[in-house]
mmCIF file of C-alpha atoms in Angstrom:
data_model
loop_
_atom_site.group_PDB
_atom_site.id
_atom_site.type_symbol
_atom_site.label_atom_id
_atom_site.label_comp_id
_atom_site.label_asym_id
_atom_site.label_seq_id
_atom_site.Cartn_x
_atom_site.Cartn_y
_atom_site.Cartn_z
ATOM 1 C CA GLY A 1 84.049 157.221 89.185
ATOM 2 C CA GLN A 2 85.771 155.003 86.630
ATOM 3 C CA ASN A 3 86.019 156.312 83.139
ATOM 4 C CA ILE A 4 87.701 155.301 79.872
ATOM 5 C CA ASP A 5 87.689 157.715 76.892
ATOM 6 C CA GLN A 6 88.438 156.934 73.298
ATOM 7 C CA PRO A 7 87.286 158.605 70.129
ATOM 8 C CA THR A 8 83.991 157.442 68.738
ATOM 9 C CA GLU A 9 85.091 157.281 65.111
ATOM 10 C CA MET A 10 88.257 157.633 63.019
ATOM 11 C CA THR A 11 88.868 157.412 59.286
ATOM 12 C CA ALA A 12 92.157 156.380 57.650
ATOM 13 C CA THR A 13 93.367 155.414 54.222
ATOM 14 C CA GLU A 14 94.408 151.970 53.144
ATOM 15 C CA GLY A 15 98.233 151.590 53.479
ATOM 16 C CA ALA A 16 98.513 154.400 55.948
ATOM 17 C CA ILE A 17 99.122 154.435 59.715
ATOM 18 C CA VAL A 18 96.529 155.311 62.385
ATOM 19 C CA GLN A 19 96.770 155.831 66.145
ATOM 20 C CA ILE A 20 93.835 155.222 68.351
ATOM 21 C CA ASN A 21 94.113 156.880 71.788
ATOM 22 C CA CYS A 22 92.634 155.748 75.114
ATOM 23 C CA THR A 23 92.753 157.652 78.393
ATOM 24 C CA TYR A 24 91.528 156.212 81.647
ATOM 25 C CA GLN A 25 90.630 157.108 85.220
ATOM 26 C CA THR A 26 90.212 153.970 87.239
ATOM 27 C CA SER A 27 90.266 152.625 90.833
ATOM 28 C CA GLY A 28 93.763 151.115 90.588
ATOM 29 C CA PHE A 29 95.410 149.661 87.535
ATOM 30 C CA ASN A 30 96.285 146.007 86.759
ATOM 31 C CA GLY A 31 96.673 146.125 83.000
ATOM 32 C CA LEU A 32 95.267 147.540 79.882
ATOM 33 C CA PHE A 33 93.826 145.599 76.992
ATOM 34 C CA TRP A 34 92.944 146.226 73.408
ATOM 35 C CA TYR A 35 90.294 144.264 71.590
ATOM 36 C CA GLN A 36 89.152 144.301 67.949
ATOM 37 C CA GLN A 37 85.474 143.915 67.088
ATOM 38 C CA HIS A 38 84.151 143.574 63.539
ATOM 39 C CA ALA A 39 80.556 144.590 62.998
ATOM 40 C CA GLY A 40 78.156 141.956 64.248
ATOM 41 C CA GLU A 41 80.902 139.837 65.683
ATOM 42 C CA ALA A 42 82.433 139.171 69.172
ATOM 43 C CA PRO A 43 85.554 141.114 70.302
ATOM 44 C CA THR A 44 88.919 139.382 69.839
ATOM 45 C CA PHE A 45 91.990 140.040 72.038
ATOM 46 C CA LEU A 46 94.749 142.153 70.452
ATOM 47 C CA SER A 47 97.169 143.225 73.127
ATOM 48 C CA TYR A 48 97.987 143.676 76.809
ATOM 49 C CA ASN A 49 100.097 146.214 78.487
ATOM 50 C CA VAL A 50 100.887 146.365 82.180
ATOM 51 C CA LEU A 51 104.283 148.164 82.153
ATOM 52 C CA ASP A 52 105.069 151.438 80.520
ATOM 53 C CA GLY A 53 106.265 151.287 76.941
ATOM 54 C CA LEU A 54 105.508 149.868 73.536
ATOM 55 C CA GLU A 55 104.450 146.363 72.816
ATOM 56 C CA GLU A 56 104.768 145.361 69.178
ATOM 57 C CA LYS A 57 102.897 142.519 67.476
ATOM 58 C CA GLY A 58 103.194 142.536 63.728
ATOM 59 C CA ARG A 59 101.346 145.452 62.176
ATOM 60 C CA PHE A 60 99.835 146.393 65.580
ATOM 61 C CA SER A 61 101.594 148.089 68.485
ATOM 62 C CA SER A 62 100.188 149.234 71.835
ATOM 63 C CA PHE A 63 101.682 151.823 74.103
ATOM 64 C CA LEU A 64 101.133 152.579 77.781
ATOM 65 C CA SER A 65 101.988 155.449 80.105
ATOM 66 C CA ARG A 66 100.633 154.683 83.610
ATOM 67 C CA SER A 67 101.630 158.065 85.006
ATOM 68 C CA LYS A 68 99.470 159.799 82.335
ATOM 69 C CA GLY A 69 96.679 157.258 82.344
ATOM 70 C CA TYR A 70 97.137 156.924 78.608
ATOM 71 C CA SER A 71 97.446 154.233 75.972
ATOM 72 C CA TYR A 72 97.363 154.104 72.239
ATOM 73 C CA LEU A 73 96.921 151.370 69.593
ATOM 74 C CA LEU A 74 99.046 151.878 66.443
ATOM 75 C CA LEU A 75 97.997 150.178 63.243
ATOM 76 C CA LYS A 76 100.504 150.151 60.403
ATOM 77 C CA GLU A 77 100.051 149.348 56.661
ATOM 78 C CA LEU A 78 96.301 149.574 57.021
ATOM 79 C CA GLN A 79 94.236 146.923 55.140
ATOM 80 C CA MET A 80 90.490 147.037 54.415
ATOM 81 C CA LYS A 81 89.980 144.180 56.829
ATOM 82 C CA ASP A 82 91.199 146.471 59.698
ATOM 83 C CA SER A 83 87.835 148.293 59.495
ATOM 84 C CA ALA A 84 86.356 147.446 62.863
ATOM 85 C CA SER A 85 85.798 148.899 66.275
ATOM 86 C CA TYR A 86 88.683 148.855 68.691
ATOM 87 C CA LEU A 87 87.856 148.603 72.401
ATOM 88 C CA CYS A 88 90.176 149.746 75.262
ATOM 89 C CA ALA A 89 89.669 148.051 78.559
ATOM 90 C CA VAL A 90 91.402 148.586 81.942
ATOM 91 C CA ARG A 91 91.713 146.002 84.745
ATOM 92 C CA ASP A 92 91.182 147.738 88.036
ATOM 93 C CA SER A 93 92.357 147.073 91.502
ATOM 94 C CA ASN A 94 89.616 144.510 91.910
ATOM 95 C CA TYR A 95 90.692 142.782 88.744
ATOM 96 C CA GLN A 96 87.469 143.799 87.037
ATOM 97 C CA LEU A 97 87.551 145.039 83.461
ATOM 98 C CA ILE A 98 86.366 148.598 82.734
ATOM 99 C CA TRP A 99 85.474 149.029 79.046
ATOM 100 C CA GLY A 100 85.593 151.954 76.803
ATOM 101 C CA ALA A 101 82.759 152.457 74.308
ATOM 102 C CA GLY A 102 85.103 151.691 71.395
ATOM 103 C CA THR A 103 86.441 153.473 68.414
ATOM 104 C CA LYS A 104 85.030 152.736 65.058
ATOM 105 C CA LEU A 105 87.833 152.692 62.460
ATOM 106 C CA ILE A 106 86.826 153.259 58.775
ATOM 107 C CA ILE A 107 89.399 152.430 56.201
ATOM 108 C CA LYS A 108 89.022 154.047 52.800
ATOM 109 C CA PRO A 109 90.746 152.790 49.608
ATOM 110 C CA SER B 1 92.796 124.059 71.993
ATOM 111 C CA GLN B 2 90.001 125.966 73.805
ATOM 112 C CA THR B 3 86.694 126.662 72.134
ATOM 113 C CA ILE B 4 83.589 128.452 73.328
ATOM 114 C CA HIS B 5 80.132 127.851 72.005
ATOM 115 C CA GLN B 6 77.181 130.163 72.352
ATOM 116 C CA TRP B 7 73.688 129.710 71.021
ATOM 117 C CA PRO B 8 71.452 130.775 69.458
ATOM 118 C CA ALA B 9 73.015 133.379 67.161
ATOM 119 C CA THR B 10 69.789 135.277 66.794
ATOM 120 C CA LEU B 11 66.592 135.424 68.880
ATOM 121 C CA VAL B 12 63.376 137.360 68.466
ATOM 122 C CA GLN B 13 61.083 137.182 71.572
ATOM 123 C CA PRO B 14 57.927 138.931 72.647
ATOM 124 C CA VAL B 15 57.873 141.022 75.703
ATOM 125 C CA GLY B 16 57.065 139.036 78.767
ATOM 126 C CA SER B 17 58.405 135.735 77.366
ATOM 127 C CA PRO B 18 61.196 133.742 79.122
ATOM 128 C CA LEU B 19 64.825 133.598 77.991
ATOM 129 C CA SER B 20 67.525 131.047 78.077
ATOM 130 C CA LEU B 21 70.896 131.451 76.513
ATOM 131 C CA GLU B 22 73.567 128.812 76.800
ATOM 132 C CA CYS B 23 77.254 128.914 76.640
ATOM 133 C CA THR B 24 79.849 126.020 76.946
ATOM 134 C CA VAL B 25 83.596 125.970 76.914
ATOM 135 C CA GLU B 26 85.712 123.169 75.827
ATOM 136 C CA GLY B 27 89.479 122.369 76.282
ATOM 137 C CA THR B 28 89.935 124.061 79.601
ATOM 138 C CA SER B 29 88.962 123.417 83.215
ATOM 139 C CA ASN B 30 87.746 125.776 85.900
ATOM 140 C CA PRO B 31 87.443 128.826 83.615
ATOM 141 C CA ASN B 32 86.205 132.204 84.768
ATOM 142 C CA LEU B 33 82.894 132.712 82.880
ATOM 143 C CA TYR B 34 81.207 135.957 81.910
ATOM 144 C CA TRP B 35 77.992 137.260 80.428
ATOM 145 C CA TYR B 36 78.131 140.685 78.789
ATOM 146 C CA ARG B 37 75.540 142.823 76.978
ATOM 147 C CA GLN B 38 76.403 145.301 74.256
ATOM 148 C CA ALA B 39 73.805 147.894 73.226
ATOM 149 C CA ALA B 40 74.163 149.247 69.696
ATOM 150 C CA GLY B 41 77.228 151.638 69.517
ATOM 151 C CA ARG B 42 77.876 151.190 73.182
ATOM 152 C CA GLY B 43 80.556 149.545 75.340
ATOM 153 C CA LEU B 44 80.421 146.167 76.916
ATOM 154 C CA GLN B 45 78.312 145.898 80.135
ATOM 155 C CA LEU B 46 79.250 143.141 82.429
ATOM 156 C CA LEU B 47 76.107 141.252 83.681
ATOM 157 C CA PHE B 48 77.425 138.296 85.579
ATOM 158 C CA TYR B 49 80.653 136.492 86.245
ATOM 159 C CA SER B 50 81.487 133.135 87.776
ATOM 160 C CA VAL B 51 84.667 131.793 89.149
ATOM 161 C CA GLY B 52 83.281 128.367 89.845
ATOM 162 C CA ILE B 53 80.250 126.012 89.848
ATOM 163 C CA GLY B 54 77.387 127.627 91.630
ATOM 164 C CA GLN B 55 79.298 130.859 92.256
ATOM 165 C CA ILE B 56 77.631 133.797 90.470
ATOM 166 C CA SER B 57 78.340 137.433 90.899
ATOM 167 C CA SER B 58 75.802 139.997 89.598
ATOM 168 C CA GLU B 59 77.035 143.375 88.453
ATOM 169 C CA VAL B 60 73.784 144.965 87.421
ATOM 170 C CA PRO B 61 70.452 144.503 89.218
ATOM 171 C CA GLN B 62 67.876 143.549 86.614
ATOM 172 C CA ASN B 63 65.412 140.887 85.569
ATOM 173 C CA LEU B 64 68.103 138.578 84.308
ATOM 174 C CA SER B 65 69.780 135.690 86.193
ATOM 175 C CA ALA B 66 72.664 133.409 85.528
ATOM 176 C CA SER B 67 73.543 129.873 86.564
ATOM 177 C CA ARG B 68 76.595 127.613 86.281
ATOM 178 C CA PRO B 69 75.353 123.993 86.721
ATOM 179 C CA GLN B 70 78.608 122.540 85.372
ATOM 180 C CA ASP B 71 82.198 123.707 85.297
ATOM 181 C CA ARG B 72 82.112 124.662 81.673
ATOM 182 C CA GLN B 73 78.470 125.726 81.264
ATOM 183 C CA PHE B 74 77.013 129.065 81.846
ATOM 184 C CA ILE B 75 73.322 129.935 81.294
ATOM 185 C CA LEU B 76 71.703 133.319 81.137
ATOM 186 C CA SER B 77 67.975 133.405 81.959
ATOM 187 C CA SER B 78 64.950 135.610 82.366
ATOM 188 C CA LYS B 79 61.434 134.797 83.456
ATOM 189 C CA LYS B 80 59.874 137.817 81.641
ATOM 190 C CA LEU B 81 61.663 139.849 79.032
ATOM 191 C CA LEU B 82 61.496 143.624 78.820
ATOM 192 C CA LEU B 83 61.901 145.752 75.723
ATOM 193 C CA SER B 84 65.132 147.150 77.282
ATOM 194 C CA ASP B 85 66.591 143.614 77.341
ATOM 195 C CA SER B 86 67.241 143.873 73.608
ATOM 196 C CA GLY B 87 70.911 143.715 72.691
ATOM 197 C CA PHE B 88 73.970 141.706 71.753
ATOM 198 C CA TYR B 89 74.697 139.115 74.460
ATOM 199 C CA LEU B 90 78.227 137.767 74.677
ATOM 200 C CA CYS B 91 79.521 134.877 76.672
ATOM 201 C CA ALA B 92 83.279 134.856 77.487
ATOM 202 C CA TRP B 93 85.837 132.886 79.422
ATOM 203 C CA SER B 94 89.205 133.532 80.856
ATOM 204 C CA SER B 95 91.785 131.405 82.538
ATOM 205 C CA GLU B 96 92.136 131.527 86.334
ATOM 206 C CA MET B 97 95.315 133.463 86.036
ATOM 207 C CA GLU B 98 94.550 135.862 83.197
ATOM 208 C CA PHE B 99 91.598 137.994 84.221
ATOM 209 C CA GLY B 100 91.095 140.445 81.353
ATOM 210 C CA LYS B 101 92.273 138.302 78.456
ATOM 211 C CA LEU B 102 88.812 137.224 77.422
ATOM 212 C CA PHE B 103 87.810 134.734 74.768
ATOM 213 C CA PHE B 104 84.318 135.447 73.513
ATOM 214 C CA GLY B 105 81.608 133.279 72.060
ATOM 215 C CA SER B 106 80.043 134.393 68.858
ATOM 216 C CA GLY B 107 77.237 136.289 70.497
ATOM 217 C CA THR B 108 73.465 136.234 70.465
ATOM 218 C CA GLN B 109 71.562 139.150 68.916
ATOM 219 C CA LEU B 110 68.331 139.404 71.058
ATOM 220 C CA SER B 111 65.430 141.482 69.826
ATOM 221 C CA VAL B 112 62.487 141.914 72.284
ATOM 222 C CA LEU B 113 59.396 143.081 70.545
#
C-alpha cells in the first residue's frame, strides 16, 4: 500500500528553527510537495522537490532523499503566524497525489 | 491572475437532503479540477478529479457525484446526504502540466445533522 508518515504535532518557540519530517512509501515517485494549512482554511502550496537535495525559499527550505524515501521541511526564524498544519504529499507513478495526515505546528512565544 | 471561487463557506443540512457545491476558476483554461474532503484532524481525501469537460474520475465510491458542465466549473452533488458526509470540502485546480501543484478554493464546512 501507499503510505506517508509525518508527526502529528510539534511545538517550537518563536524565533527558533523547526524541522518537520516526512517519510513515504509509494508506487513510484514523481515529486514531493509541502503545503501549509492554517486552521479552518485551505492548504497553500509551499514547495516542490523532485530531485535530491535542498530547495530554499526564504525562511522555508525543503529537502528530499529519494533513496531513503524521506523529506523534511525546515522553518527558520519562526513567527507566530507559522502556527499551522504542514501537509506532505507525494505524486506517484500515476501522477496522483498521496497525502500525509499533516503535522500541526504550535509556536510558543 | 488565476482565482478560484467556492461556495458556500458553511452549510448545515439535515440527513437525507440534497447537496450542491459549486466551484469556478478564472484566469486559466482547461484546468485539472479536483474535489477533496478533509475530516477533522485527518489528511485530504480525493473524491473526484476532472481533466476536461464531462470527464470525471471517481476515487471513492459513495453517494456523492461530480459534474463539469463547463471548462472552469466543477460541481459536487448528492441526492441524499448521510451523517458521514460531514467534513471540510475543498475544490482545487492545477494546470495541465503541473499535477500536484494545487490551488485550493476557500473550502466549504458541511455539517450534516
